[in-house]
Amino acid sequence: MRLTLGQKITFVIAGAIIVALPAWVIGGTYLKDRNAALALSRSWTIEGPPCPALSAAAFQNRGFKAPKSVDYSGVVVSRQFGHITCSALRYGQAWGLSEYVVCQFTGPNVIKVETRKGEWYFAPGMGQPATISTPHDEARCVRASNFTLNPRR
């Protein structure tokens, strides 16, 4: 049986719809998720001076303790005082699908961060807000934060 020109055109259009519709839905969902991830990244990317870093020995020798701990996506973040909030940000301007942990503190005094690559110690100071990030499982700390317990920011 030979197909007429009209049947051929109908099959081509149907095939294009079968391929294009899922791509459009999936692509649109991904772009919507990326835009949300970009907005989250903007609100969680904090600029500030680096926190003083400590070695494990200096942390112990100075008698510091960080008894308040949170395990967020496999990253253990400990602090001496204050409050903490954490989130996960996507790599590569939110195009990537993998994520890294970012935590903000109200006034931790000292921070200990444990990732798959090791441990990091920081001493931002008493009452000093701080933010840590763990891209590629390496901790970084800045002495600034957007996190506050005051609901009228």
PDB file of C-alpha atoms in Angstrom:
ATOM      1  CA  MET A   1       0.000   0.000   0.000  1.00  0.00           C
ATOM      2  CA  ARG A   2       1.380   3.368  -1.007  1.00  0.00           C
ATOM      3  CA  LEU A   3       0.858   6.408   1.132  1.00  0.00           C
ATOM      4  CA  THR A   4      -0.595   9.510  -0.380  1.00  0.00           C
ATOM      5  CA  LEU A   5       1.168  12.855  -0.045  1.00  0.00           C
ATOM      6  CA  GLY A   6      -1.372  13.936   2.572  1.00  0.00           C
ATOM      7  CA  GLN A   7      -0.741  10.796   4.663  1.00  0.00           C
ATOM      8  CA  LYS A   8       3.031  11.335   4.454  1.00  0.00           C
ATOM      9  CA  ILE A   9       2.650  14.933   5.624  1.00  0.00           C
ATOM     10  CA  THR A  10       0.370  13.789   8.482  1.00  0.00           C
ATOM     11  CA  PHE A  11       2.939  11.221   9.630  1.00  0.00           C
ATOM     12  CA  VAL A  12       5.760  13.783   9.490  1.00  0.00           C
ATOM     13  CA  ILE A  13       3.741  16.290  11.524  1.00  0.00           C
ATOM     14  CA  ALA A  14       2.711  13.622  14.054  1.00  0.00           C
ATOM     15  CA  GLY A  15       6.335  12.463  14.384  1.00  0.00           C
ATOM     16  CA  ALA A  16       7.516  16.023  14.921  1.00  0.00           C
ATOM     17  CA  ILE A  17       4.899  16.529  17.647  1.00  0.00           C
ATOM     18  CA  ILE A  18       5.830  13.226  19.318  1.00  0.00           C
ATOM     19  CA  VAL A  19       9.475  14.346  19.469  1.00  0.00           C
ATOM     20  CA  ALA A  20       8.987  18.062  20.132  1.00  0.00           C
ATOM     21  CA  LEU A  21       6.315  17.975  22.826  1.00  0.00           C
ATOM     22  CA  PRO A  22       8.321  16.041  25.450  1.00  0.00           C
ATOM     23  CA  ALA A  23      11.438  18.086  24.624  1.00  0.00           C
ATOM     24  CA  TRP A  24       9.463  21.294  25.092  1.00  0.00           C
ATOM     25  CA  VAL A  25       7.962  20.146  28.404  1.00  0.00           C
ATOM     26  CA  ILE A  26      11.267  18.807  29.795  1.00  0.00           C
ATOM     27  CA  GLY A  27      13.257  21.794  28.519  1.00  0.00           C
ATOM     28  CA  GLY A  28      10.740  24.254  29.948  1.00  0.00           C
ATOM     29  CA  THR A  29      10.785  22.511  33.319  1.00  0.00           C
ATOM     30  CA  TYR A  30      14.590  22.488  33.364  1.00  0.00           C
ATOM     31  CA  LEU A  31      14.773  26.200  32.506  1.00  0.00           C
ATOM     32  CA  LYS A  32      12.198  27.019  35.192  1.00  0.00           C
ATOM     33  CA  ASP A  33      14.233  25.003  37.727  1.00  0.00           C
ATOM     34  CA  ARG A  34      17.426  26.750  36.568  1.00  0.00           C
ATOM     35  CA  ASN A  35      15.860  30.182  37.043  1.00  0.00           C
ATOM     36  CA  ALA A  36      14.805  29.210  40.564  1.00  0.00           C
ATOM     37  CA  ALA A  37      18.341  27.901  41.243  1.00  0.00           C
ATOM     38  CA  LEU A  38      19.837  31.180  39.972  1.00  0.00           C
ATOM     39  CA  ALA A  39      17.584  33.207  42.265  1.00  0.00           C
ATOM     40  CA  LEU A  40      18.558  30.991  45.198  1.00  0.00           C
ATOM     41  CA  SER A  41      22.238  31.346  44.305  1.00  0.00           C
ATOM     42  CA  ARG A  42      21.973  35.146  44.214  1.00  0.00           C
ATOM     43  CA  SER A  43      20.447  35.237  47.690  1.00  0.00           C
ATOM     44  CA  TRP A  44      23.019  32.814  49.129  1.00  0.00           C
ATOM     45  CA  THR A  45      26.187  34.182  47.515  1.00  0.00           C
ATOM     46  CA  ILE A  46      27.734  36.362  50.219  1.00  0.00           C
ATOM     47  CA  GLU A  47      30.741  38.639  49.781  1.00  0.00           C
ATOM     48  CA  GLY A  48      32.948  39.554  52.707  1.00  0.00           C
ATOM     49  CA  PRO A  49      36.427  39.338  54.178  1.00  0.00           C
ATOM     50  CA  PRO A  50      37.717  35.804  54.717  1.00  0.00           C
ATOM     51  CA  CYS A  51      37.346  34.254  58.143  1.00  0.00           C
ATOM     52  CA  PRO A  52      40.569  33.585  60.042  1.00  0.00           C
ATOM     53  CA  ALA A  53      41.424  29.936  59.372  1.00  0.00           C
ATOM     54  CA  LEU A  54      42.853  27.628  62.034  1.00  0.00           C
ATOM     55  CA  SER A  55      44.674  24.328  61.911  1.00  0.00           C
ATOM     56  CA  ALA A  56      43.175  21.384  63.807  1.00  0.00           C
ATOM     57  CA  ALA A  57      46.005  21.688  66.340  1.00  0.00           C
ATOM     58  CA  ALA A  58      45.409  25.425  66.873  1.00  0.00           C
ATOM     59  CA  PHE A  59      41.679  24.787  67.259  1.00  0.00           C
ATOM     60  CA  GLN A  60      42.343  22.203  69.981  1.00  0.00           C
ATOM     61  CA  ASN A  61      45.209  24.091  71.649  1.00  0.00           C
ATOM     62  CA  ARG A  62      43.055  27.199  72.055  1.00  0.00           C
ATOM     63  CA  GLY A  63      40.395  25.076  73.765  1.00  0.00           C
ATOM     64  CA  PHE A  64      37.715  25.736  71.172  1.00  0.00           C
ATOM     65  CA  LYS A  65      34.663  23.513  71.064  1.00  0.00           C
ATOM     66  CA  ALA A  66      31.972  23.371  68.383  1.00  0.00           C
ATOM     67  CA  PRO A  67      29.212  21.314  70.020  1.00  0.00           C
ATOM     68  CA  LYS A  68      26.301  22.405  67.810  1.00  0.00           C
ATOM     69  CA  SER A  69      26.387  20.295  64.621  1.00  0.00           C
ATOM     70  CA  VAL A  70      24.275  19.939  61.503  1.00  0.00           C
ATOM     71  CA  ASP A  71      24.700  17.271  58.809  1.00  0.00           C
ATOM     72  CA  TYR A  72      23.465  18.816  55.576  1.00  0.00           C
ATOM     73  CA  SER A  73      23.785  16.602  52.496  1.00  0.00           C
ATOM     74  CA  GLY A  74      26.842  14.831  53.893  1.00  0.00           C
ATOM     75  CA  VAL A  75      28.636  18.006  55.014  1.00  0.00           C
ATOM     76  CA  VAL A  76      28.888  18.268  58.804  1.00  0.00           C
ATOM     77  CA  VAL A  77      28.995  21.865  60.001  1.00  0.00           C
ATOM     78  CA  SER A  78      29.662  22.555  63.688  1.00  0.00           C
ATOM     79  CA  ARG A  79      29.680  25.834  65.577  1.00  0.00           C
ATOM     80  CA  GLN A  80      30.180  27.057  69.104  1.00  0.00           C
ATOM     81  CA  PHE A  81      27.302  29.546  69.340  1.00  0.00           C
ATOM     82  CA  GLY A  82      24.449  31.067  67.394  1.00  0.00           C
ATOM     83  CA  HIS A  83      22.065  29.850  64.776  1.00  0.00           C
ATOM     84  CA  ILE A  84      22.569  28.320  61.348  1.00  0.00           C
ATOM     85  CA  THR A  85      20.654  27.930  58.105  1.00  0.00           C
ATOM     86  CA  CYS A  86      21.889  25.905  55.128  1.00  0.00           C
ATOM     87  CA  SER A  87      21.023  25.413  51.481  1.00  0.00           C
ATOM     88  CA  ALA A  88      22.392  23.611  48.421  1.00  0.00           C
ATOM     89  CA  LEU A  89      23.496  25.592  45.359  1.00  0.00           C
ATOM     90  CA  ARG A  90      24.058  24.276  41.847  1.00  0.00           C
ATOM     91  CA  TYR A  91      27.427  24.477  40.131  1.00  0.00           C
ATOM     92  CA  GLY A  92      28.072  26.343  36.880  1.00  0.00           C
ATOM     93  CA  GLN A  93      25.721  29.318  37.083  1.00  0.00           C
ATOM     94  CA  ALA A  94      22.945  26.827  37.927  1.00  0.00           C
ATOM     95  CA  TRP A  95      23.359  24.887  34.653  1.00  0.00           C
ATOM     96  CA  GLY A  96      24.820  21.904  36.498  1.00  0.00           C
ATOM     97  CA  LEU A  97      22.751  19.297  38.257  1.00  0.00           C
ATOM     98  CA  SER A  98      25.178  18.623  41.124  1.00  0.00           C
ATOM     99  CA  GLU A  99      25.185  20.870  44.176  1.00  0.00           C
ATOM    100  CA  TYR A 100      27.341  22.101  47.050  1.00  0.00           C
ATOM    101  CA  VAL A 101      26.407  23.189  50.570  1.00  0.00           C
ATOM    102  CA  VAL A 102      26.309  26.784  51.813  1.00  0.00           C
ATOM    103  CA  CYS A 103      25.527  27.697  55.443  1.00  0.00           C
ATOM    104  CA  GLN A 104      25.006  31.081  57.067  1.00  0.00           C
ATOM    105  CA  PHE A 105      25.494  31.812  60.770  1.00  0.00           C
ATOM    106  CA  THR A 106      24.297  34.546  63.121  1.00  0.00           C
ATOM    107  CA  GLY A 107      27.400  34.541  65.363  1.00  0.00           C
ATOM    108  CA  PRO A 108      29.198  31.189  65.597  1.00  0.00           C
ATOM    109  CA  ASN A 109      32.542  32.318  67.144  1.00  0.00           C
ATOM    110  CA  VAL A 110      34.233  29.176  65.728  1.00  0.00           C
ATOM    111  CA  ILE A 111      33.234  26.812  62.915  1.00  0.00           C
ATOM    112  CA  LYS A 112      34.343  23.299  62.020  1.00  0.00           C
ATOM    113  CA  VAL A 113      33.442  21.919  58.571  1.00  0.00           C
ATOM    114  CA  GLU A 114      33.786  18.248  57.628  1.00  0.00           C
ATOM    115  CA  THR A 115      33.487  17.125  53.994  1.00  0.00           C
ATOM    116  CA  ARG A 116      34.639  14.058  52.061  1.00  0.00           C
ATOM    117  CA  LYS A 117      37.944  15.881  51.425  1.00  0.00           C
ATOM    118  CA  GLY A 118      38.758  16.741  55.035  1.00  0.00           C
ATOM    119  CA  GLU A 119      38.187  19.132  57.903  1.00  0.00           C
ATOM    120  CA  TRP A 120      38.412  22.930  58.034  1.00  0.00           C
ATOM    121  CA  TYR A 121      38.424  25.233  61.058  1.00  0.00           C
ATOM    122  CA  PHE A 122      37.515  28.921  61.115  1.00  0.00           C
ATOM    123  CA  ALA A 123      37.327  31.579  63.841  1.00  0.00           C
ATOM    124  CA  PRO A 124      35.142  34.431  62.567  1.00  0.00           C
ATOM    125  CA  GLY A 125      34.801  35.761  66.142  1.00  0.00           C
ATOM    126  CA  MET A 126      32.187  36.221  68.843  1.00  0.00           C
ATOM    127  CA  GLY A 127      28.970  37.733  67.490  1.00  0.00           C
ATOM    128  CA  GLN A 128      30.419  37.978  63.973  1.00  0.00           C
ATOM    129  CA  PRO A 129      28.078  36.658  61.243  1.00  0.00           C
ATOM    130  CA  ALA A 130      29.665  34.205  58.823  1.00  0.00           C
ATOM    131  CA  THR A 131      28.944  32.141  55.721  1.00  0.00           C
ATOM    132  CA  ILE A 132      30.672  28.925  54.671  1.00  0.00           C
ATOM    133  CA  SER A 133      30.507  27.312  51.256  1.00  0.00           C
ATOM    134  CA  THR A 134      31.841  23.934  50.176  1.00  0.00           C
ATOM    135  CA  PRO A 135      32.385  23.907  46.407  1.00  0.00           C
ATOM    136  CA  HIS A 136      34.200  20.724  45.365  1.00  0.00           C
ATOM    137  CA  ASP A 137      34.089  19.601  49.045  1.00  0.00           C
ATOM    138  CA  GLU A 138      36.571  22.311  50.118  1.00  0.00           C
ATOM    139  CA  ALA A 139      35.322  24.727  52.782  1.00  0.00           C
ATOM    140  CA  ARG A 140      35.549  28.500  52.459  1.00  0.00           C
ATOM    141  CA  CYS A 141      34.368  31.071  54.995  1.00  0.00           C
ATOM    142  CA  VAL A 142      33.581  34.796  54.843  1.00  0.00           C
ATOM    143  CA  ARG A 143      32.740  37.133  57.713  1.00  0.00           C
ATOM    144  CA  ALA A 144      29.332  38.177  56.442  1.00  0.00           C
ATOM    145  CA  SER A 145      25.836  36.715  56.320  1.00  0.00           C
ATOM    146  CA  ASN A 146      22.291  37.598  55.297  1.00  0.00           C
ATOM    147  CA  PHE A 147      20.861  35.289  57.982  1.00  0.00           C
ATOM    148  CA  THR A 148      19.180  36.924  60.939  1.00  0.00           C
ATOM    149  CA  LEU A 149      16.560  35.856  63.428  1.00  0.00           C
ATOM    150  CA  ASN A 150      14.865  39.233  63.054  1.00  0.00           C
ATOM    151  CA  PRO A 151      11.832  38.680  60.775  1.00  0.00           C
ATOM    152  CA  ARG A 152      11.912  42.363  59.700  1.00  0.00           C
ATOM    153  CA  ARG A 153      15.146  42.225  57.693  1.00  0.00           C
TER     154      ARG A 153
END
